[in-house]
CSV table of N, CA and C in Angstrom, one decimal:
chain,number,residue,atom,x,y,z
A,11,MET,N,-3.3,-10.2,-18.9
A,11,MET,CA,-3.9,-9.2,-18.0
A,11,MET,C,-4.7,-8.3,-18.8
A,12,ASN,N,-5.9,-8.0,-18.3
A,12,ASN,CA,-6.8,-7.1,-19.0
A,12,ASN,C,-6.5,-5.7,-18.6
A,13,GLU,N,-6.2,-4.9,-19.6
A,13,GLU,CA,-6.0,-3.5,-19.4
A,13,GLU,C,-7.3,-2.7,-19.3
A,14,ILE,N,-7.4,-1.8,-18.4
A,14,ILE,CA,-8.6,-1.0,-18.3
A,14,ILE,C,-8.2,0.4,-19.0
A,15,PRO,N,-9.0,0.7,-20.0
A,15,PRO,CA,-8.7,2.0,-20.6
A,15,PRO,C,-8.8,3.2,-19.6
A,16,PRO,N,-7.9,4.2,-19.7
A,16,PRO,CA,-7.9,5.3,-18.7
A,16,PRO,C,-9.3,5.9,-18.6
A,17,GLU,N,-10.1,6.0,-19.7
A,17,GLU,CA,-11.4,6.6,-19.6
A,17,GLU,C,-12.4,5.8,-18.8
A,18,GLN,N,-12.1,4.5,-18.6
A,18,GLN,CA,-13.0,3.7,-17.8
A,18,GLN,C,-12.5,3.5,-16.4
A,19,SER,N,-11.4,4.0,-16.0
A,19,SER,CA,-10.9,3.8,-14.7
A,19,SER,C,-11.6,4.7,-13.7
A,20,LEU,N,-11.8,4.2,-12.5
A,20,LEU,CA,-12.4,5.0,-11.4
A,20,LEU,C,-11.4,5.9,-10.7
A,21,ILE,N,-10.2,5.7,-11.0
A,21,ILE,CA,-9.1,6.4,-10.4
A,21,ILE,C,-8.5,7.3,-11.4
A,22,GLU,N,-8.3,8.6,-11.1
A,22,GLU,CA,-7.6,9.5,-12.0
A,22,GLU,C,-6.1,9.6,-11.6
A,23,TYR,N,-5.3,9.4,-12.6
A,23,TYR,CA,-3.8,9.3,-12.3
A,23,TYR,C,-3.2,10.6,-12.8
A,24,PRO,N,-2.2,11.1,-12.1
A,24,PRO,CA,-1.7,10.6,-10.7
A,24,PRO,C,-2.6,11.1,-9.6
A,25,SER,N,-2.7,10.4,-8.5
A,25,SER,CA,-3.5,10.8,-7.4
A,25,SER,C,-2.9,10.2,-6.1
A,26,GLN,N,-3.3,10.8,-5.0
A,26,GLN,CA,-2.9,10.2,-3.7
A,26,GLN,C,-3.8,9.1,-3.4
A,27,PHE,N,-3.2,7.9,-3.1
A,27,PHE,CA,-4.0,6.7,-2.9
A,27,PHE,C,-3.7,6.0,-1.6
A,28,PRO,N,-4.6,6.0,-0.7
A,28,PRO,CA,-4.3,5.3,0.6
A,28,PRO,C,-4.5,3.8,0.5
A,29,ILE,N,-3.6,3.1,1.2
A,29,ILE,CA,-3.6,1.6,1.3
A,29,ILE,C,-3.5,1.2,2.7
A,30,LYS,N,-4.4,0.3,3.2
A,30,LYS,CA,-4.3,-0.2,4.5
A,30,LYS,C,-3.6,-1.5,4.5
A,31,VAL,N,-2.6,-1.6,5.4
A,31,VAL,CA,-1.8,-2.8,5.6
A,31,VAL,C,-1.8,-3.3,7.0
A,32,MET,N,-2.1,-4.5,7.3
A,32,MET,CA,-2.1,-5.0,8.6
A,32,MET,C,-1.1,-6.2,8.8
A,33,GLY,N,-0.5,-6.2,10.0
A,33,GLY,CA,0.4,-7.3,10.3
A,33,GLY,C,0.7,-7.3,11.8
A,34,ALA,N,1.5,-8.3,12.2
A,34,ALA,CA,1.8,-8.4,13.6
A,34,ALA,C,2.5,-7.1,14.1
A,35,ASN,N,2.2,-6.8,15.3
A,35,ASN,CA,2.8,-5.6,15.9
A,35,ASN,C,4.2,-5.9,16.4
A,36,VAL,N,5.2,-5.9,15.5
A,36,VAL,CA,6.6,-6.2,15.8
A,36,VAL,C,7.5,-5.1,15.3
A,37,ASP,N,8.7,-5.0,16.0
A,37,ASP,CA,9.6,-4.0,15.6
A,37,ASP,C,10.0,-4.2,14.1
A,38,GLY,N,10.0,-3.1,13.4
A,38,GLY,CA,10.4,-3.1,12.0
A,38,GLY,C,9.3,-3.3,11.0
A,39,PHE,N,8.1,-3.5,11.4
A,39,PHE,CA,7.0,-3.7,10.5
A,39,PHE,C,6.7,-2.4,9.7
A,40,ALA,N,6.6,-1.3,10.4
A,40,ALA,CA,6.3,0.0,9.7
A,40,ALA,C,7.4,0.3,8.7
A,41,GLN,N,8.7,0.1,9.2
A,41,GLN,CA,9.8,0.4,8.3
A,41,GLN,C,9.9,-0.5,7.1
A,42,ALA,N,9.5,-1.8,7.2
A,42,ALA,CA,9.5,-2.7,6.1
A,42,ALA,C,8.5,-2.3,5.1
A,43,ILE,N,7.3,-1.8,5.5
A,43,ILE,CA,6.2,-1.4,4.6
A,43,ILE,C,6.6,-0.1,4.0
A,44,ALA,N,7.3,0.8,4.7
A,44,ALA,CA,7.7,2.1,4.1
A,44,ALA,C,8.7,1.8,3.0
A,45,GLU,N,9.6,0.8,3.2
A,45,GLU,CA,10.6,0.5,2.1
A,45,GLU,C,9.9,0.0,0.9
A,46,VAL,N,8.9,-0.9,1.1
A,46,VAL,CA,8.2,-1.4,-0.1
A,46,VAL,C,7.5,-0.2,-0.8
A,47,ALA,N,6.8,0.7,-0.1
A,47,ALA,CA,6.1,1.8,-0.7
A,47,ALA,C,7.1,2.7,-1.5
A,48,ALA,N,8.3,2.9,-0.9
A,48,ALA,CA,9.2,3.8,-1.6
A,48,ALA,C,9.7,3.2,-2.9
A,49,ARG,N,9.7,1.9,-3.0
A,49,ARG,CA,10.1,1.3,-4.3
A,49,ARG,C,9.1,1.6,-5.4
A,50,PHE,N,7.9,1.8,-5.0
A,50,PHE,CA,6.8,2.1,-6.0
A,50,PHE,C,6.5,3.6,-6.2
A,51,ASP,N,6.9,4.4,-5.1
A,51,ASP,CA,6.7,5.8,-5.1
A,51,ASP,C,7.9,6.5,-4.5
A,52,PRO,N,8.9,6.9,-5.4
A,52,PRO,CA,10.1,7.5,-4.9
A,52,PRO,C,9.9,8.7,-4.0
A,53,ALA,N,8.8,9.4,-4.1
A,53,ALA,CA,8.5,10.5,-3.3
A,53,ALA,C,7.8,10.2,-2.0
A,54,PHE,N,7.6,8.9,-1.7
A,54,PHE,CA,6.8,8.4,-0.5
A,54,PHE,C,7.5,9.0,0.7
A,55,ASP,N,6.6,9.5,1.6
A,55,ASP,CA,7.1,10.1,2.9
A,55,ASP,C,6.6,9.3,4.0
A,56,PRO,N,7.6,8.5,4.6
A,56,PRO,CA,7.2,7.6,5.7
A,56,PRO,C,6.6,8.3,7.0
A,57,SER,N,6.9,9.6,7.1
A,57,SER,CA,6.3,10.3,8.3
A,57,SER,C,4.8,10.5,8.2
A,58,GLY,N,4.2,10.2,7.0
A,58,GLY,CA,2.8,10.3,6.9
A,58,GLY,C,2.1,9.0,7.1
A,59,ILE,N,2.8,7.9,7.6
A,59,ILE,CA,2.1,6.7,7.9
A,59,ILE,C,1.3,6.8,9.1
A,60,GLU,N,0.0,6.4,9.0
A,60,GLU,CA,-0.9,6.3,10.1
A,60,GLU,C,-0.8,5.0,10.7
A,61,MET,N,-0.7,4.9,12.1
A,61,MET,CA,-0.6,3.6,12.7
A,61,MET,C,-1.7,3.4,13.8
A,62,ARG,N,-2.3,2.2,13.8
A,62,ARG,CA,-3.3,1.9,14.7
A,62,ARG,C,-3.1,0.5,15.3
A,63,PRO,N,-2.7,0.4,16.5
A,63,PRO,CA,-2.6,-1.0,17.1
A,63,PRO,C,-4.0,-1.6,17.3
A,64,SER,N,-4.1,-2.9,17.3
A,64,SER,CA,-5.3,-3.6,17.6
A,64,SER,C,-5.6,-3.4,19.1
A,65,LYS,N,-6.8,-3.8,19.4
A,65,LYS,CA,-7.3,-3.7,20.8
A,65,LYS,C,-6.3,-4.4,21.8
A,66,GLY,N,-5.9,-5.6,21.5
A,66,GLY,CA,-4.9,-6.3,22.3
A,66,GLY,C,-3.5,-6.0,22.0
A,67,ALA,N,-3.2,-5.1,21.1
A,67,ALA,CA,-1.9,-4.6,20.7
A,67,ALA,C,-1.0,-5.7,20.0
A,68,ASN,N,-1.7,-6.8,19.6
A,68,ASN,CA,-1.0,-7.9,18.9
A,68,ASN,C,-0.7,-7.6,17.4
A,69,TYR,N,-1.6,-6.7,16.9
A,69,TYR,CA,-1.5,-6.4,15.4
A,69,TYR,C,-1.4,-4.9,15.3
A,70,LEU,N,-0.9,-4.5,14.1
A,70,LEU,CA,-0.7,-3.1,13.8
A,70,LEU,C,-1.3,-2.8,12.5
A,71,GLY,N,-2.2,-1.8,12.4
A,71,GLY,CA,-2.8,-1.4,11.1
A,71,GLY,C,-2.1,-0.2,10.7
A,72,LEU,N,-1.6,-0.2,9.4
A,72,LEU,CA,-0.9,1.0,8.8
A,72,LEU,C,-1.8,1.5,7.7
A,73,THR,N,-1.8,2.8,7.5
A,73,THR,CA,-2.3,3.4,6.3
A,73,THR,C,-1.2,4.2,5.7
A,74,ILE,N,-0.8,3.7,4.5
A,74,ILE,CA,0.2,4.4,3.7
A,74,ILE,C,-0.5,5.1,2.6
A,75,THR,N,0.0,6.3,2.2
A,75,THR,CA,-0.6,7.0,1.1
A,75,THR,C,0.5,7.2,0.0
A,76,VAL,N,0.3,6.6,-1.1
A,76,VAL,CA,1.3,6.6,-2.2
A,76,VAL,C,0.7,7.5,-3.4
A,77,THR,N,1.6,8.0,-4.2
A,77,THR,CA,1.2,8.7,-5.4
A,77,THR,C,1.0,7.6,-6.5
A,78,ALA,N,-0.3,7.3,-6.8
A,78,ALA,CA,-0.6,6.3,-7.8
A,78,ALA,C,-0.4,6.9,-9.2
A,79,THR,N,0.3,6.3,-10.0
A,79,THR,CA,0.6,6.8,-11.4
A,79,THR,C,-0.1,5.9,-12.5
A,80,SER,N,-0.5,4.7,-12.1
A,80,SER,CA,-1.1,3.8,-13.1
A,80,SER,C,-1.7,2.6,-12.4
A,81,ARG,N,-2.6,1.9,-13.0
A,81,ARG,CA,-3.3,0.7,-12.5
A,81,ARG,C,-2.2,-0.4,-12.3
A,82,GLU,N,-1.3,-0.5,-13.3
A,82,GLU,CA,-0.2,-1.5,-13.2
A,82,GLU,C,0.6,-1.2,-11.9
A,83,GLN,N,1.0,0.0,-11.6
A,83,GLN,CA,1.8,0.3,-10.5
A,83,GLN,C,1.0,-0.1,-9.2
A,84,LEU,N,-0.3,0.2,-9.1
A,84,LEU,CA,-1.0,-0.2,-7.9
A,84,LEU,C,-1.2,-1.7,-7.8
A,85,ASP,N,-1.4,-2.4,-8.9
A,85,ASP,CA,-1.6,-3.8,-8.9
A,85,ASP,C,-0.3,-4.5,-8.4
A,86,GLU,N,0.8,-4.0,-8.9
A,86,GLU,CA,2.1,-4.6,-8.5
A,86,GLU,C,2.4,-4.3,-7.0
A,87,LEU,N,2.1,-3.1,-6.6
A,87,LEU,CA,2.3,-2.7,-5.2
A,87,LEU,C,1.4,-3.6,-4.3
A,88,TYR,N,0.2,-3.8,-4.6
A,88,TYR,CA,-0.7,-4.7,-3.9
A,88,TYR,C,-0.1,-6.2,-3.8
A,89,ARG,N,0.4,-6.6,-5.0
A,89,ARG,CA,0.9,-8.0,-5.0
A,89,ARG,C,2.2,-8.1,-4.1
A,90,THR,N,3.0,-7.1,-4.2
A,90,THR,CA,4.3,-7.1,-3.4
A,90,THR,C,3.9,-7.0,-1.9
A,91,LEU,N,3.0,-6.2,-1.5
A,91,LEU,CA,2.6,-6.1,-0.1
A,91,LEU,C,2.0,-7.4,0.4
A,92,SER,N,1.1,-7.9,-0.4
A,92,SER,CA,0.4,-9.1,0.0
A,92,SER,C,1.3,-10.3,0.1
A,93,SER,N,2.4,-10.4,-0.6
A,93,SER,CA,3.3,-11.5,-0.5
A,93,SER,C,4.4,-11.3,0.5
A,94,HIS,N,4.4,-10.1,1.2
A,94,HIS,CA,5.5,-9.8,2.2
A,94,HIS,C,5.2,-10.7,3.4
A,95,PRO,N,6.3,-11.3,3.9
A,95,PRO,CA,6.1,-12.2,5.1
A,95,PRO,C,5.6,-11.6,6.3
A,96,MET,N,5.7,-10.3,6.5
A,96,MET,CA,5.2,-9.6,7.7
A,96,MET,C,3.7,-9.2,7.6
A,97,VAL,N,3.2,-9.2,6.4
A,97,VAL,CA,1.8,-8.7,6.1
A,97,VAL,C,0.8,-9.8,6.2
A,98,LYS,N,-0.3,-9.5,6.9
A,98,LYS,CA,-1.5,-10.4,7.1
A,98,LYS,C,-2.5,-10.0,6.0
A,99,VAL,N,-2.9,-8.7,5.9
A,99,VAL,CA,-4.0,-8.2,5.1
A,99,VAL,C,-3.6,-6.9,4.4
A,100,VAL,N,-4.0,-6.8,3.1
A,100,VAL,CA,-3.8,-5.5,2.4
A,100,VAL,C,-5.2,-5.1,1.9
A,101,LEU,N,-5.6,-3.9,2.2
A,101,LEU,CA,-6.9,-3.4,1.7
A,101,LEU,C,-6.7,-2.1,0.9
């Protein structure tokens, strides 16, 4: 894996970093995503999750904001979210 030197990163660490996660609008989706976020950011506050149902209400878009401490942390969080069975898209 190629390390990006801190001076070349576009993100200053630590910082508040929003991540959009989309999945089926089913019971437990937001809770499952909050649990993943809390594994990577122990101070994660699930009450700050923004939720937007799709026009037909079949899908739910979430915006979670985590405290990003490193590129490695964000990369691993994206990998974990992307491989979660309830998640369709991570942005």
